[in-house]
PDB file of C-alpha atoms in Angstrom:
ATOM      1  CA  UNK G   1      43.541 160.564 -16.819  1.00 66.00           C
ATOM      2  CA  UNK G   2      46.795 159.268 -17.439  1.00 79.00           C
ATOM      3  CA  UNK G   3      48.998 160.689 -13.909  1.00 90.00           C
ATOM      4  CA  UNK G   4      52.484 162.552 -14.367  1.00 94.00           C
ATOM      5  CA  UNK G   5      54.493 162.935 -11.169  1.00 95.00           C
ATOM      6  CA  UNK G   6      57.112 165.818  -9.629  1.00 96.00           C
ATOM      7  CA  UNK G   7      60.234 165.355  -7.789  1.00 96.00           C
ATOM      8  CA  UNK G   8      61.001 167.537  -6.153  1.00 96.00           C
ATOM      9  CA  UNK G   9      57.516 169.620  -5.086  1.00 95.00           C
ATOM     10  CA  UNK G  10      60.376 172.400  -3.907  1.00 96.00           C
ATOM     11  CA  UNK G  11      63.807 172.849  -3.417  1.00 96.00           C
ATOM     12  CA  UNK G  12      65.924 176.191  -2.407  1.00 96.00           C
ATOM     13  CA  UNK G  13      69.355 176.222  -3.460  1.00 96.00           C
ATOM     14  CA  UNK G  14      71.671 178.828  -3.104  1.00 96.00           C
ATOM     15  CA  UNK G  15      73.545 180.398  -6.014  1.00 96.00           C
ATOM     16  CA  UNK G  16      76.012 179.051  -8.601  1.00 96.00           C
ATOM     17  CA  UNK G  17      74.402 175.456  -7.424  1.00 96.00           C
ATOM     18  CA  UNK G  18      72.629 172.992  -9.836  1.00 97.00           C
ATOM     19  CA  UNK G  19      69.499 171.824  -8.979  1.00 97.00           C
ATOM     20  CA  UNK G  20      67.746 168.270 -10.437  1.00 97.00           C
ATOM     21  CA  UNK G  21      63.750 168.109 -11.236  1.00 97.00           C
ATOM     22  CA  UNK G  22      62.674 164.788 -11.965  1.00 97.00           C
ATOM     23  CA  UNK G  23      59.814 164.275 -13.938  1.00 96.00           C
ATOM     24  CA  UNK G  24      58.440 160.296 -14.247  1.00 95.00           C
ATOM     25  CA  UNK G  25      55.105 158.881 -16.053  1.00 93.00           C
ATOM     26  CA  UNK G  26      53.443 156.955 -14.029  1.00 92.00           C
ATOM     27  CA  UNK G  27      51.128 154.756 -16.047  1.00 87.00           C
ATOM     28  CA  UNK G  28      51.719 155.432 -19.477  1.00 86.00           C
ATOM     29  CA  UNK G  29      54.818 155.502 -21.298  1.00 86.00           C
ATOM     30  CA  UNK G  30      55.821 158.947 -23.188  1.00 84.00           C
ATOM     31  CA  UNK G  31      58.447 159.222 -25.660  1.00 79.00           C
ATOM     32  CA  UNK G  32      58.192 162.810 -25.625  1.00 88.00           C
ATOM     33  CA  UNK G  33      57.715 165.141 -22.564  1.00 93.00           C
ATOM     34  CA  UNK G  34      57.934 168.800 -21.871  1.00 94.00           C
ATOM     35  CA  UNK G  35      58.868 171.293 -20.230  1.00 96.00           C
ATOM     36  CA  UNK G  36      57.576 174.750 -19.027  1.00 95.00           C
ATOM     37  CA  UNK G  37      58.265 177.663 -16.594  1.00 94.00           C
ATOM     38  CA  UNK G  38      55.327 180.193 -15.297  1.00 90.00           C
ATOM     39  CA  UNK G  39      56.562 183.247 -14.477  1.00 82.00           C
ATOM     40  CA  UNK G  40      53.975 185.101 -11.336  1.00 77.00           C
ATOM     41  CA  UNK G  41      50.339 185.693 -12.896  1.00 72.00           C
ATOM     42  CA  UNK G  42      51.133 184.816 -16.515  1.00 76.00           C
ATOM     43  CA  UNK G  43      50.827 182.269 -18.909  1.00 81.00           C
ATOM     44  CA  UNK G  44      53.030 178.341 -19.465  1.00 87.00           C
ATOM     45  CA  UNK G  45      56.557 179.010 -21.430  1.00 89.00           C
ATOM     46  CA  UNK G  46      57.123 175.957 -23.575  1.00 92.00           C
ATOM     47  CA  UNK G  47      60.658 175.340 -22.700  1.00 95.00           C
ATOM     48  CA  UNK G  48      61.723 172.080 -24.411  1.00 94.00           C
ATOM     49  CA  UNK G  49      60.510 168.951 -26.024  1.00 92.00           C
ATOM     50  CA  UNK G  50      62.819 166.145 -24.280  1.00 89.00           C
ATOM     51  CA  UNK G  51      62.914 163.285 -26.449  1.00 84.00           C
ATOM     52  CA  UNK G  52      63.538 160.372 -25.869  1.00 82.00           C
ATOM     53  CA  UNK G  53      66.551 158.613 -26.626  1.00 81.00           C
ATOM     54  CA  UNK G  54      67.839 161.879 -28.029  1.00 83.00           C
ATOM     55  CA  UNK G  55      68.818 165.293 -27.883  1.00 87.00           C
ATOM     56  CA  UNK G  56      66.188 167.985 -26.496  1.00 91.00           C
ATOM     57  CA  UNK G  57      64.552 170.484 -28.625  1.00 92.00           C
ATOM     58  CA  UNK G  58      64.746 174.493 -27.259  1.00 95.00           C
ATOM     59  CA  UNK G  59      62.543 177.129 -27.441  1.00 93.00           C
ATOM     60  CA  UNK G  60      64.504 179.789 -29.093  1.00 92.00           C
ATOM     61  CA  UNK G  61      65.983 182.310 -25.815  1.00 92.00           C
ATOM     62  CA  UNK G  62      66.322 178.901 -24.058  1.00 94.00           C
ATOM     63  CA  UNK G  63      69.851 178.173 -22.947  1.00 94.00           C
ATOM     64  CA  UNK G  64      70.468 175.226 -23.451  1.00 92.00           C
ATOM     65  CA  UNK G  65      73.594 174.532 -21.579  1.00 94.00           C
ATOM     66  CA  UNK G  66      72.099 176.362 -18.546  1.00 96.00           C
ATOM     67  CA  UNK G  67      68.739 173.875 -18.466  1.00 96.00           C
ATOM     68  CA  UNK G  68      70.260 170.594 -19.076  1.00 95.00           C
ATOM     69  CA  UNK G  69      67.240 167.961 -20.224  1.00 94.00           C
ATOM     70  CA  UNK G  70      67.703 164.150 -20.230  1.00 90.00           C
ATOM     71  CA  UNK G  71      65.380 161.736 -21.179  1.00 88.00           C
ATOM     72  CA  UNK G  72      66.506 158.729 -19.687  1.00 83.00           C
ATOM     73  CA  UNK G  73      63.934 156.437 -20.333  1.00 88.00           C
ATOM     74  CA  UNK G  74      59.658 156.176 -21.556  1.00 87.00           C
ATOM     75  CA  UNK G  75      58.862 156.576 -17.970  1.00 91.00           C
ATOM     76  CA  UNK G  76      61.934 159.215 -17.023  1.00 93.00           C
ATOM     77  CA  UNK G  77      62.589 163.378 -17.889  1.00 94.00           C
ATOM     78  CA  UNK G  78      65.340 165.195 -15.903  1.00 95.00           C
ATOM     79  CA  UNK G  79      65.716 168.618 -16.007  1.00 97.00           C
ATOM     80  CA  UNK G  80      68.935 170.008 -13.991  1.00 97.00           C
ATOM     81  CA  UNK G  81      69.414 173.373 -14.014  1.00 97.00           C
ATOM     82  CA  UNK G  82      73.024 174.364 -13.380  1.00 96.00           C
ATOM     83  CA  UNK G  83      75.193 177.251 -11.457  1.00 96.00           C
ATOM     84  CA  UNK G  84      71.374 178.718 -10.374  1.00 96.00           C
ATOM     85  CA  UNK G  85      70.727 182.563 -10.252  1.00 96.00           C
ATOM     86  CA  UNK G  86      68.144 184.024  -8.773  1.00 95.00           C
ATOM     87  CA  UNK G  87      66.903 184.853 -11.929  1.00 94.00           C
ATOM     88  CA  UNK G  88      65.788 180.886 -12.180  1.00 95.00           C
ATOM     89  CA  UNK G  89      63.441 181.024  -9.390  1.00 95.00           C
ATOM     90  CA  UNK G  90      60.246 179.911 -10.669  1.00 94.00           C
ATOM     91  CA  UNK G  91      57.415 177.322 -11.529  1.00 94.00           C
ATOM     92  CA  UNK G  92      59.096 174.556 -13.642  1.00 96.00           C
ATOM     93  CA  UNK G  93      56.630 172.327 -14.973  1.00 96.00           C
ATOM     94  CA  UNK G  94      56.721 169.175 -16.612  1.00 96.00           C
ATOM     95  CA  UNK G  95      54.170 167.370 -19.153  1.00 94.00           C
ATOM     96  CA  UNK G  96      53.978 163.872 -21.102  1.00 92.00           C
ATOM     97  CA  UNK G  97      51.286 162.771 -23.738  1.00 87.00           C
ATOM     98  CA  UNK G  98      49.697 159.777 -24.274  1.00 83.00           C
ATOM     99  CA  UNK G  99      47.431 158.889 -27.051  1.00 75.00           C
ATOM    100  CA  UNK G 100      44.054 159.515 -26.751  1.00 67.00           C
ATOM    101  CA  UNK G 101      41.225 159.117 -29.004  1.00 66.00           C
ATOM    102  CA  UNK G 102      43.630 159.093 -32.007  1.00 70.00           C
ATOM    103  CA  UNK G 103      45.696 162.900 -30.933  1.00 73.00           C
ATOM    104  CA  UNK G 104      48.238 163.008 -28.072  1.00 76.00           C
ATOM    105  CA  UNK G 105      47.392 164.044 -24.718  1.00 83.00           C
ATOM    106  CA  UNK G 106      49.644 166.262 -22.727  1.00 87.00           C
ATOM    107  CA  UNK G 107      49.420 165.419 -18.922  1.00 91.00           C
ATOM    108  CA  UNK G 108      50.825 167.483 -16.125  1.00 93.00           C
ATOM    109  CA  UNK G 109      53.549 167.299 -13.316  1.00 94.00           C
ATOM    110  CA  UNK G 110      52.452 168.139  -9.958  1.00 94.00           C
ATOM    111  CA  UNK G 111      54.879 171.488 -11.120  1.00 95.00           C
ATOM    112  CA  UNK G 112      58.442 172.576  -8.648  1.00 96.00           C
ATOM    113  CA  UNK G 113      58.760 175.703  -7.596  1.00 95.00           C
ATOM    114  CA  UNK G 114      62.366 176.342  -7.166  1.00 96.00           C
ATOM    115  CA  UNK G 115      64.452 179.214  -5.519  1.00 96.00           C
ATOM    116  CA  UNK G 116      67.246 180.356  -5.519  1.00 96.00           C
ATOM    117  CA  UNK G 117      69.012 183.057  -2.900  1.00 95.00           C
TER     118      UNK G 117
ATOM    119  CA  UNK K   1      52.354 187.020 -31.428  1.00 71.00           C
ATOM    120  CA  UNK K   2      49.447 185.728 -29.632  1.00 82.00           C
ATOM    121  CA  UNK K   3      48.450 183.093 -31.063  1.00 92.00           C
ATOM    122  CA  UNK K   4      45.864 181.924 -28.201  1.00 94.00           C
ATOM    123  CA  UNK K   5      43.595 184.079 -27.016  1.00 94.00           C
ATOM    124  CA  UNK K   6      42.185 184.695 -23.875  1.00 95.00           C
ATOM    125  CA  UNK K   7      41.284 188.263 -23.403  1.00 92.00           C
ATOM    126  CA  UNK K   8      39.328 188.009 -20.778  1.00 95.00           C
ATOM    127  CA  UNK K   9      41.605 187.462 -17.556  1.00 93.00           C
ATOM    128  CA  UNK K  10      38.387 186.876 -14.890  1.00 96.00           C
ATOM    129  CA  UNK K  11      35.862 186.251 -14.997  1.00 97.00           C
ATOM    130  CA  UNK K  12      32.786 185.863 -12.047  1.00 98.00           C
ATOM    131  CA  UNK K  13      29.827 183.820 -11.632  1.00 98.00           C
ATOM    132  CA  UNK K  14      27.441 183.164  -9.406  1.00 98.00           C
ATOM    133  CA  UNK K  15      27.665 179.427  -7.769  1.00 98.00           C
ATOM    134  CA  UNK K  16      24.798 176.585 -10.084  1.00 97.00           C
ATOM    135  CA  UNK K  17      25.074 179.204 -13.284  1.00 98.00           C
ATOM    136  CA  UNK K  18      26.527 178.889 -16.089  1.00 98.00           C
ATOM    137  CA  UNK K  19      30.575 179.449 -16.326  1.00 98.00           C
ATOM    138  CA  UNK K  20      31.632 180.693 -20.392  1.00 98.00           C
ATOM    139  CA  UNK K  21      35.030 181.220 -20.743  1.00 98.00           C
ATOM    140  CA  UNK K  22      35.992 181.861 -24.257  1.00 98.00           C
ATOM    141  CA  UNK K  23      39.415 181.630 -26.273  1.00 98.00           C
ATOM    142  CA  UNK K  24      40.643 182.483 -29.734  1.00 97.00           C
ATOM    143  CA  UNK K  25      43.473 181.221 -32.117  1.00 97.00           C
ATOM    144  CA  UNK K  26      44.746 182.708 -35.213  1.00 96.00           C
ATOM    145  CA  UNK K  27      46.365 179.500 -36.317  1.00 93.00           C
ATOM    146  CA  UNK K  28      44.540 178.155 -39.208  1.00 93.00           C
ATOM    147  CA  UNK K  29      47.035 174.959 -38.819  1.00 92.00           C
ATOM    148  CA  UNK K  30      45.690 174.642 -35.263  1.00 94.00           C
ATOM    149  CA  UNK K  31      43.174 171.839 -35.877  1.00 92.00           C
ATOM    150  CA  UNK K  32      42.707 169.772 -31.915  1.00 93.00           C
ATOM    151  CA  UNK K  33      42.489 172.035 -29.006  1.00 95.00           C
ATOM    152  CA  UNK K  34      42.063 171.909 -24.991  1.00 94.00           C
ATOM    153  CA  UNK K  35      41.212 173.100 -21.772  1.00 97.00           C
ATOM    154  CA  UNK K  36      42.931 172.311 -18.560  1.00 96.00           C
ATOM    155  CA  UNK K  37      42.455 173.930 -15.304  1.00 96.00           C
ATOM    156  CA  UNK K  38      44.894 175.169 -12.867  1.00 93.00           C
ATOM    157  CA  UNK K  39      45.388 175.568  -9.637  1.00 92.00           C
ATOM    158  CA  UNK K  40      47.945 178.080  -7.771  1.00 86.00           C
ATOM    159  CA  UNK K  41      50.982 176.153  -7.590  1.00 83.00           C
ATOM    160  CA  UNK K  42      50.496 173.337  -9.215  1.00 89.00           C
ATOM    161  CA  UNK K  43      50.036 171.861 -12.516  1.00 91.00           C
ATOM    162  CA  UNK K  44      47.224 172.109 -15.018  1.00 92.00           C
ATOM    163  CA  UNK K  45      44.483 169.657 -14.521  1.00 92.00           C
ATOM    164  CA  UNK K  46      43.248 168.441 -18.021  1.00 92.00           C
ATOM    165  CA  UNK K  47      39.807 168.747 -19.067  1.00 95.00           C
ATOM    166  CA  UNK K  48      38.293 168.295 -21.929  1.00 95.00           C
ATOM    167  CA  UNK K  49      39.540 168.530 -26.067  1.00 93.00           C
ATOM    168  CA  UNK K  50      37.747 169.256 -29.033  1.00 95.00           C
ATOM    169  CA  UNK K  51      39.418 167.748 -32.770  1.00 93.00           C
ATOM    170  CA  UNK K  52      38.436 170.197 -35.435  1.00 93.00           C
ATOM    171  CA  UNK K  53      36.492 167.536 -36.997  1.00 93.00           C
ATOM    172  CA  UNK K  54      33.828 168.247 -34.501  1.00 95.00           C
ATOM    173  CA  UNK K  55      32.005 171.524 -33.249  1.00 96.00           C
ATOM    174  CA  UNK K  56      30.749 170.501 -29.593  1.00 97.00           C
ATOM    175  CA  UNK K  57      32.035 167.605 -27.283  1.00 97.00           C
ATOM    176  CA  UNK K  58      30.890 167.154 -24.260  1.00 97.00           C
ATOM    177  CA  UNK K  59      31.850 165.502 -20.322  1.00 96.00           C
ATOM    178  CA  UNK K  60      29.570 165.894 -17.574  1.00 97.00           C
ATOM    179  CA  UNK K  61      29.129 169.341 -16.566  1.00 98.00           C
ATOM    180  CA  UNK K  62      31.791 170.255 -18.613  1.00 98.00           C
ATOM    181  CA  UNK K  63      30.919 171.509 -22.598  1.00 98.00           C
ATOM    182  CA  UNK K  64      33.351 172.484 -25.359  1.00 98.00           C
ATOM    183  CA  UNK K  65      32.385 174.285 -28.411  1.00 98.00           C
ATOM    184  CA  UNK K  66      34.336 175.260 -31.959  1.00 98.00           C
ATOM    185  CA  UNK K  67      33.542 177.567 -33.988  1.00 97.00           C
ATOM    186  CA  UNK K  68      36.258 176.948 -36.742  1.00 96.00           C
ATOM    187  CA  UNK K  69      34.936 180.094 -39.230  1.00 96.00           C
ATOM    188  CA  UNK K  70      34.941 182.423 -36.305  1.00 97.00           C
ATOM    189  CA  UNK K  71      38.127 180.636 -35.279  1.00 97.00           C
ATOM    190  CA  UNK K  72      36.657 180.233 -31.895  1.00 98.00           C
ATOM    191  CA  UNK K  73      35.806 177.903 -28.943  1.00 97.00           C
ATOM    192  CA  UNK K  74      34.456 178.191 -25.318  1.00 98.00           C
ATOM    193  CA  UNK K  75      34.325 176.041 -22.614  1.00 98.00           C
ATOM    194  CA  UNK K  76      30.850 175.998 -20.709  1.00 98.00           C
ATOM    195  CA  UNK K  77      30.811 175.071 -16.943  1.00 98.00           C
ATOM    196  CA  UNK K  78      27.442 174.620 -16.082  1.00 98.00           C
ATOM    197  CA  UNK K  79      25.858 174.408 -13.040  1.00 98.00           C
ATOM    198  CA  UNK K  80      29.641 176.445 -11.899  1.00 98.00           C
ATOM    199  CA  UNK K  81      30.755 175.299  -8.616  1.00 97.00           C
ATOM    200  CA  UNK K  82      32.936 176.355  -5.894  1.00 96.00           C
ATOM    201  CA  UNK K  83      35.720 173.929  -6.633  1.00 95.00           C
ATOM    202  CA  UNK K  84      35.704 175.347 -10.521  1.00 97.00           C
ATOM    203  CA  UNK K  85      37.321 178.571  -8.834  1.00 97.00           C
ATOM    204  CA  UNK K  86      40.414 178.243 -10.551  1.00 96.00           C
ATOM    205  CA  UNK K  87      42.920 179.786 -13.462  1.00 95.00           C
ATOM    206  CA  UNK K  88      41.526 178.121 -17.175  1.00 97.00           C
ATOM    207  CA  UNK K  89      43.910 177.911 -20.014  1.00 96.00           C
ATOM    208  CA  UNK K  90      43.128 177.274 -23.493  1.00 96.00           C
ATOM    209  CA  UNK K  91      45.800 175.623 -25.785  1.00 95.00           C
ATOM    210  CA  UNK K  92      45.923 174.764 -29.087  1.00 94.00           C
ATOM    211  CA  UNK K  93      48.219 172.153 -30.819  1.00 91.00           C
ATOM    212  CA  UNK K  94      48.233 171.474 -35.452  1.00 88.00           C
ATOM    213  CA  UNK K  95      48.956 168.460 -36.560  1.00 77.00           C
ATOM    214  CA  UNK K  96      52.724 168.685 -37.488  1.00 74.00           C
ATOM    215  CA  UNK K  97      53.120 165.621 -35.161  1.00 71.00           C
ATOM    216  CA  UNK K  98      55.478 168.227 -32.701  1.00 72.00           C
ATOM    217  CA  UNK K  99      53.147 167.599 -30.285  1.00 78.00           C
ATOM    218  CA  UNK K 100      53.418 171.346 -29.594  1.00 86.00           C
ATOM    219  CA  UNK K 101      50.841 172.999 -27.138  1.00 90.00           C
ATOM    220  CA  UNK K 102      50.119 177.205 -27.774  1.00 91.00           C
ATOM    221  CA  UNK K 103      48.455 177.930 -24.388  1.00 92.00           C
ATOM    222  CA  UNK K 104      45.958 181.259 -23.535  1.00 93.00           C
ATOM    223  CA  UNK K 105      46.721 183.179 -21.174  1.00 91.00           C
ATOM    224  CA  UNK K 106      44.127 182.225 -19.149  1.00 94.00           C
ATOM    225  CA  UNK K 107      41.285 183.491 -17.179  1.00 96.00           C
ATOM    226  CA  UNK K 108      40.722 183.359 -13.740  1.00 96.00           C
ATOM    227  CA  UNK K 109      37.226 181.805 -12.518  1.00 98.00           C
ATOM    228  CA  UNK K 110      35.494 182.921  -9.648  1.00 98.00           C
ATOM    229  CA  UNK K 111      32.394 180.850  -8.342  1.00 98.00           C
ATOM    230  CA  UNK K 112      30.688 183.176  -5.771  1.00 97.00           C
ATOM    231  CA  UNK K 113      28.914 181.092  -3.680  1.00 93.00           C
TER     232      UNK K 113
END
């Protein structure tokens, strides 16, 4: 299947700093990427839809000024957690869609563990 | 409102036997369903999908069955192997074109050697 990478895999930062997470589709072009957050023992929560060349679409309750998304190219989307606080500590996962058998299938990155001290 | 439900949070199956994971949905607009497997601290891995025009799709040890009238799908893994121990999520999308997935809450499958 298609490969999606994320960088970094783990980051520890001080409260108040900003953290950038990169998501790349390695062997296909993705006009749409998604950013998820997973809390311990919970399902994946969609944060936003990242569209190449246009503004991201945020889910209800997700602060767009807090979680900045930039989809600069067909293979790269970035999520920046601005002025991170301990409650932002979580596991962030991106996905990119590839058309498969006539429908889009989402392939996920390996995730980024963020710990804000 | 949980539109995709996995009512069994956990399931234990003997190695070599069949594992059956269930998923129910409420949104009749869903027409494409996927199963993902997830290990701790990793992103989900795509396993298998099924379109609503089909009632069965098979790929190796994995078979997904769809019962549209009951709004129910299931994933069968046979024979189950220790490496299958993971959390399994079913997901659904509609044909609105926004490609969003709605996930179930997951079922933790443990294969007993």
